Coordinates of N, CA and C in Angstrom, one line a residue:
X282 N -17.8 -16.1 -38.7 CA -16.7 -16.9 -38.3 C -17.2 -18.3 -37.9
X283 N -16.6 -19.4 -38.5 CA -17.4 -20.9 -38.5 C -16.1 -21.6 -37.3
X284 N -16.9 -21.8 -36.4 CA -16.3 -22.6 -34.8 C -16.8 -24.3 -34.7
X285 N -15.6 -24.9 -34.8 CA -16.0 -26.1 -34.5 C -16.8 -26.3 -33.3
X286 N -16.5 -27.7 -33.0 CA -16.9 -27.9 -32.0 C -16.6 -28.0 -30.6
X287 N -16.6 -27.7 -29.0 CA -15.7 -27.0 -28.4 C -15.0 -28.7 -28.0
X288 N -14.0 -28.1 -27.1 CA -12.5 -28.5 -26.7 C -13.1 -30.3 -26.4
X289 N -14.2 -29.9 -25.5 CA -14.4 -31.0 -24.6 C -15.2 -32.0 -25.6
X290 N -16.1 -31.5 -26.1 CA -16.7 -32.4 -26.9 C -15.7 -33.3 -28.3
X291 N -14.7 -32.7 -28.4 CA -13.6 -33.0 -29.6 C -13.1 -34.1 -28.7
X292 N -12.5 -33.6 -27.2 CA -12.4 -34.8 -26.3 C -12.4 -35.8 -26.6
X293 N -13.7 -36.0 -25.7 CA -14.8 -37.3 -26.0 C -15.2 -38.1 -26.9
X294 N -15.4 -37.3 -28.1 CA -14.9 -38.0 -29.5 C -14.1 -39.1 -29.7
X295 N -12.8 -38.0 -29.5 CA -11.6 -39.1 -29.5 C -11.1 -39.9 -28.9
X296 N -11.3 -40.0 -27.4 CA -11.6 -41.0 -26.4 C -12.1 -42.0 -27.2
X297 N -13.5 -41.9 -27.3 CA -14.1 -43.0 -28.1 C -13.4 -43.5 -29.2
X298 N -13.1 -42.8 -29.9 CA -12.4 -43.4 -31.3 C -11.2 -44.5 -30.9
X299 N -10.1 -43.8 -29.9 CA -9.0 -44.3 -29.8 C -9.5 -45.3 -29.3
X300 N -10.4 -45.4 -28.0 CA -10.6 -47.0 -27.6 C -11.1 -47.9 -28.3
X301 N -12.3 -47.4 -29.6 CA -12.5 -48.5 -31.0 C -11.1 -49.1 -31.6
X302 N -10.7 -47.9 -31.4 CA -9.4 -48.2 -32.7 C -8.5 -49.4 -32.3
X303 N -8.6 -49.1 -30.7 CA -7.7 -49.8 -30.0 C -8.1 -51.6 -29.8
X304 N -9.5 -51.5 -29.9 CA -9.9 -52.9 -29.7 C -9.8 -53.7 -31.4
X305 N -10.1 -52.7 -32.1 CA -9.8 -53.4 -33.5 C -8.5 -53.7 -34.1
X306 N -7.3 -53.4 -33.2 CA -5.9 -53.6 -33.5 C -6.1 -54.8 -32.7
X307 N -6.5 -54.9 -31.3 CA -6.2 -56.3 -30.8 C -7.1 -57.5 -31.5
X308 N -7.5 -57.4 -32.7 CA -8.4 -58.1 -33.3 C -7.9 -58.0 -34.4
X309 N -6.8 -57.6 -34.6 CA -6.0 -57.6 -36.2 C -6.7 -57.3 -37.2
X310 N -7.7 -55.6 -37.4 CA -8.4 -55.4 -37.5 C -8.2 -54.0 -38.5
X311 N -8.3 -53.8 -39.6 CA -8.0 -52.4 -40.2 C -9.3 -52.0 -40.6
X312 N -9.9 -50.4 -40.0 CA -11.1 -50.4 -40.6 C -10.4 -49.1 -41.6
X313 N -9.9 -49.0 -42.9 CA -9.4 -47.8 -43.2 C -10.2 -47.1 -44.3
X314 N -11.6 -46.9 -43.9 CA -12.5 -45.7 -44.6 C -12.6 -44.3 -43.5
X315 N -11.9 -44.2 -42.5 CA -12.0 -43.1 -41.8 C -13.3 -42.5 -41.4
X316 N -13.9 -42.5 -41.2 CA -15.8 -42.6 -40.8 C -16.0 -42.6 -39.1
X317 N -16.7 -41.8 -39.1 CA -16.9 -41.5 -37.8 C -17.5 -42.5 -36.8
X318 N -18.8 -42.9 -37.5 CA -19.1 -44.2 -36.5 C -18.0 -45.4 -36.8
X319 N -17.5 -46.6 -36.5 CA -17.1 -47.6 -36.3 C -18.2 -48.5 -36.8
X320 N -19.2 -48.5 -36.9 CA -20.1 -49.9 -37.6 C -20.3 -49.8 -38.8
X321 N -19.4 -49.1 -40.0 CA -19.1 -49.5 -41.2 C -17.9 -49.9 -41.9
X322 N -18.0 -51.1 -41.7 CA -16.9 -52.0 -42.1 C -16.8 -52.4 -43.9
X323 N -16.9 -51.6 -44.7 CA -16.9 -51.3 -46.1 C -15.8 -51.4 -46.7
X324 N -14.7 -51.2 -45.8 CA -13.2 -51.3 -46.4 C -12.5 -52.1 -45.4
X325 N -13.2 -53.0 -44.6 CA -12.1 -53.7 -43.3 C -11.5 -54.4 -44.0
X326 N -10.1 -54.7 -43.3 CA -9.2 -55.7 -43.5 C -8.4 -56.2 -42.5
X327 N -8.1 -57.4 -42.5 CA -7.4 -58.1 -41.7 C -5.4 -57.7 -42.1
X328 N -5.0 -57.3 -40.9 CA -3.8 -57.3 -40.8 C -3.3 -57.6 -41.6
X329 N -2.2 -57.7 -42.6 CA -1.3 -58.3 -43.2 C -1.8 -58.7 -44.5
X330 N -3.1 -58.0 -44.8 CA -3.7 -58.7 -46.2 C -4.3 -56.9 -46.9
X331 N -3.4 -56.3 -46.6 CA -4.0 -55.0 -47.2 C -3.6 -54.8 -48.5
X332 N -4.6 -54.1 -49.5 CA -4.6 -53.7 -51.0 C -3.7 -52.9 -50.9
X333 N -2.7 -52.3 -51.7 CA -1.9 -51.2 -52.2 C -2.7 -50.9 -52.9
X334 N -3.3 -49.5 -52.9 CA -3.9 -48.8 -53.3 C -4.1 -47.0 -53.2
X335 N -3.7 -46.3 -53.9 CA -3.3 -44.9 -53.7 C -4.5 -44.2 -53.3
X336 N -5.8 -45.2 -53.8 CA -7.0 -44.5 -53.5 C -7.9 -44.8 -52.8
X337 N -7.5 -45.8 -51.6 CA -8.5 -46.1 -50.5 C -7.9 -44.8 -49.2
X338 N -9.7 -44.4 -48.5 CA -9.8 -43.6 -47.8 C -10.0 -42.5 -48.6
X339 N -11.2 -41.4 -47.9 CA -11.4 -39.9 -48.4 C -10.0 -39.2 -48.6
X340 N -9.7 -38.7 -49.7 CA -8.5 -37.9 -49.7 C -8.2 -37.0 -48.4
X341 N -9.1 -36.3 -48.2 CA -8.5 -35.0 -47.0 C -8.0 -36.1 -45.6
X342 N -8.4 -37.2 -45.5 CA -7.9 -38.0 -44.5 C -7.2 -39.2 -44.5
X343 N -6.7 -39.3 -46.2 CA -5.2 -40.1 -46.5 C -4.0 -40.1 -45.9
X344 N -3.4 -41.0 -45.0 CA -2.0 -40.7 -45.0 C -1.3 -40.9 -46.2
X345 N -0.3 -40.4 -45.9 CA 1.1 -40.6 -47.1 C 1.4 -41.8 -47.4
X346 N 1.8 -43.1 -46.7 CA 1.6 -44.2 -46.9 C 0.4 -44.9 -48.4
X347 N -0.6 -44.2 -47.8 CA -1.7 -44.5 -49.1 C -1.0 -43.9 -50.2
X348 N -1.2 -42.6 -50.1 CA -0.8 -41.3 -51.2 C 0.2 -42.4 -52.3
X349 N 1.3 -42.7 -51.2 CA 2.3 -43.1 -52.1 C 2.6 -44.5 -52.8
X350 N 1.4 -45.6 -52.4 CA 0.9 -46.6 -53.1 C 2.4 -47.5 -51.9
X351 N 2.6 -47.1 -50.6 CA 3.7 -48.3 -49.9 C 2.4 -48.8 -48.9
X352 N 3.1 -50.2 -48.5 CA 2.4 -50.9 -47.3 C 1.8 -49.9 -46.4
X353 N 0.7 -50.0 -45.5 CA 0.3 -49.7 -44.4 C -0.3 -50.4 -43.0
X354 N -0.4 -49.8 -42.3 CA -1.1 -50.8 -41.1 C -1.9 -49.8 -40.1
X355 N -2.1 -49.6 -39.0 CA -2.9 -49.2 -38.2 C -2.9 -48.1 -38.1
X356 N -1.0 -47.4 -38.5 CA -1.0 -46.1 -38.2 C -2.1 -44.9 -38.9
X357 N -2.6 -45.7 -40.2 CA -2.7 -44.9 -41.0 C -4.6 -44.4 -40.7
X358 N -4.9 -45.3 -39.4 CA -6.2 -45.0 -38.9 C -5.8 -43.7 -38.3
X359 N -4.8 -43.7 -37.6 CA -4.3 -42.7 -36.4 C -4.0 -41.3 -37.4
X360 N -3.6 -41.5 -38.2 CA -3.7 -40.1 -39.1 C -5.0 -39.8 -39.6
X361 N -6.2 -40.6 -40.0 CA -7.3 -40.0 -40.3 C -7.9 -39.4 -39.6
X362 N -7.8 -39.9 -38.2 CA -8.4 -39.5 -36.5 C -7.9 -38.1 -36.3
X363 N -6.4 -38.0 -36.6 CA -6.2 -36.7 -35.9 C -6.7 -35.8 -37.5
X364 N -6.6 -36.0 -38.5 CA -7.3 -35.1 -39.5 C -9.2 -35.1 -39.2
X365 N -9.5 -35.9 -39.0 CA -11.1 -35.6 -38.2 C -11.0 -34.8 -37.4
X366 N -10.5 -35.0 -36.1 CA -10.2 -34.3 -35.1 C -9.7 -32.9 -35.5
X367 N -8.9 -32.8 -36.2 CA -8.7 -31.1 -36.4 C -10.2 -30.8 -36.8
X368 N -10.6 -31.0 -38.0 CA -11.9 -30.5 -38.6 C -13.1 -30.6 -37.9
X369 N -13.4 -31.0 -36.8 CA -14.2 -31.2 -35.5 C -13.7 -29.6 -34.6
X370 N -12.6 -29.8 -34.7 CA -12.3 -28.5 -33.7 C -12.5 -27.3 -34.2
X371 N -12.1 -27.2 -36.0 CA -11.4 -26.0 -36.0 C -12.9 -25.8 -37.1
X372 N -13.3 -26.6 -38.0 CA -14.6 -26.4 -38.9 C -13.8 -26.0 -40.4
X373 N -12.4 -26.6 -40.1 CA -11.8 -26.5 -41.5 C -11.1 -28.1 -42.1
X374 N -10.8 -28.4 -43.2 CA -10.2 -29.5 -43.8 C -8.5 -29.1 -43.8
X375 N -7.6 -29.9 -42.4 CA -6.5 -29.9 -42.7 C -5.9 -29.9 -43.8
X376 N -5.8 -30.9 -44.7 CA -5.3 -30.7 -46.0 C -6.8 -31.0 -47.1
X377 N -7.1 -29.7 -47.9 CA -8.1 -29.5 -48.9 C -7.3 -29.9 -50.1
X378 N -6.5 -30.9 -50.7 CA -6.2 -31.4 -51.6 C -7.3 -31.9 -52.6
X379 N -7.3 -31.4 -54.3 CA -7.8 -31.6 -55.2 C -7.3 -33.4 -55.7
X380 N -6.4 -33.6 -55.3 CA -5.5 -34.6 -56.1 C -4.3 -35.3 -55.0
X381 N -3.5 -36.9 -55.5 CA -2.7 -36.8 -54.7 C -1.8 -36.1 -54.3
X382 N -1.2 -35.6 -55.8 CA 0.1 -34.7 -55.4 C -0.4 -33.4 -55.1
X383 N -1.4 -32.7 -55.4 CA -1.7 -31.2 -54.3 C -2.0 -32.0 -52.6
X384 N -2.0 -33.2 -52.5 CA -2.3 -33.8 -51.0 C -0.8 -33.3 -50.3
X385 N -0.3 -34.1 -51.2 CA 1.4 -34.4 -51.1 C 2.1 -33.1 -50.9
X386 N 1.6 -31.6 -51.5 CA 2.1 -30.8 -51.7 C 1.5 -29.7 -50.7
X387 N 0.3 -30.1 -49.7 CA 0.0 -29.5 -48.9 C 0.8 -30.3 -47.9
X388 N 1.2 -30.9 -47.4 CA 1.4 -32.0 -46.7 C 3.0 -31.5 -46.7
X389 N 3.9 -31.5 -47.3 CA 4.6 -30.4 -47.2 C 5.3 -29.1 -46.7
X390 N 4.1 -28.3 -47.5 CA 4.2 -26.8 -46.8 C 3.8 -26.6 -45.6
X391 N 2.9 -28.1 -44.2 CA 2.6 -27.5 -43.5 C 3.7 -27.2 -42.3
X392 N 3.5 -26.2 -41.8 CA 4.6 -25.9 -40.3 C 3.8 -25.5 -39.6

């Protein structure tokens, strides 16, 4: 049986994250490659100047927004955080999508 990592350390994690995430919004700041450390800035973008593009960001940690080629903005960090974050906890891939629409179609079915 494969166990993430426990409660407290998943914590701490995200402590950290949210407070990066937090200072790079006050810096009109998108880092949207979803990446655990914060010092790879490979996909940053500044506020209000983002690509439409259905295929920035690892699929398993795409929001819908992306998926569906509309505008996005900071939320769409906060969706890859809490999809890290599950896979940190649990040692599984929230949504294991092949494609966008199996993303779209797990994405969906979950309750």
């Amino acid at each position: 049986m494969e166990v993430g990592l426990k409660l407290t350390a998943v914590r701490a994690y995200s402590k950290q994250l949210f407070i990066a995430l937090k200072h790079l919004r006050n810096y009109g700041v998108n880092e949207a490659k979803n990446v655990l450390k914060l010092c790879d800035f490979g996909n940053v973008m500044f506020a209000g100047k983002n690509e439409v593009t259905p295929y920035l960001v690892s699929r398993f940690y795409r929001a819908l927004e992306i998926i569906l080629g509309l505008t996005y903005d900071h939320p769409v960090d906060m969706w890859s955080i809490g999809c890290c974050l599950f896979e940190l906890y649990t040692w599984k891939v929230l949504f294991p999508g092949a494609t966008n629409n199996d993303m779209l179609r797990l994405h969906m079915e979950l309750k």
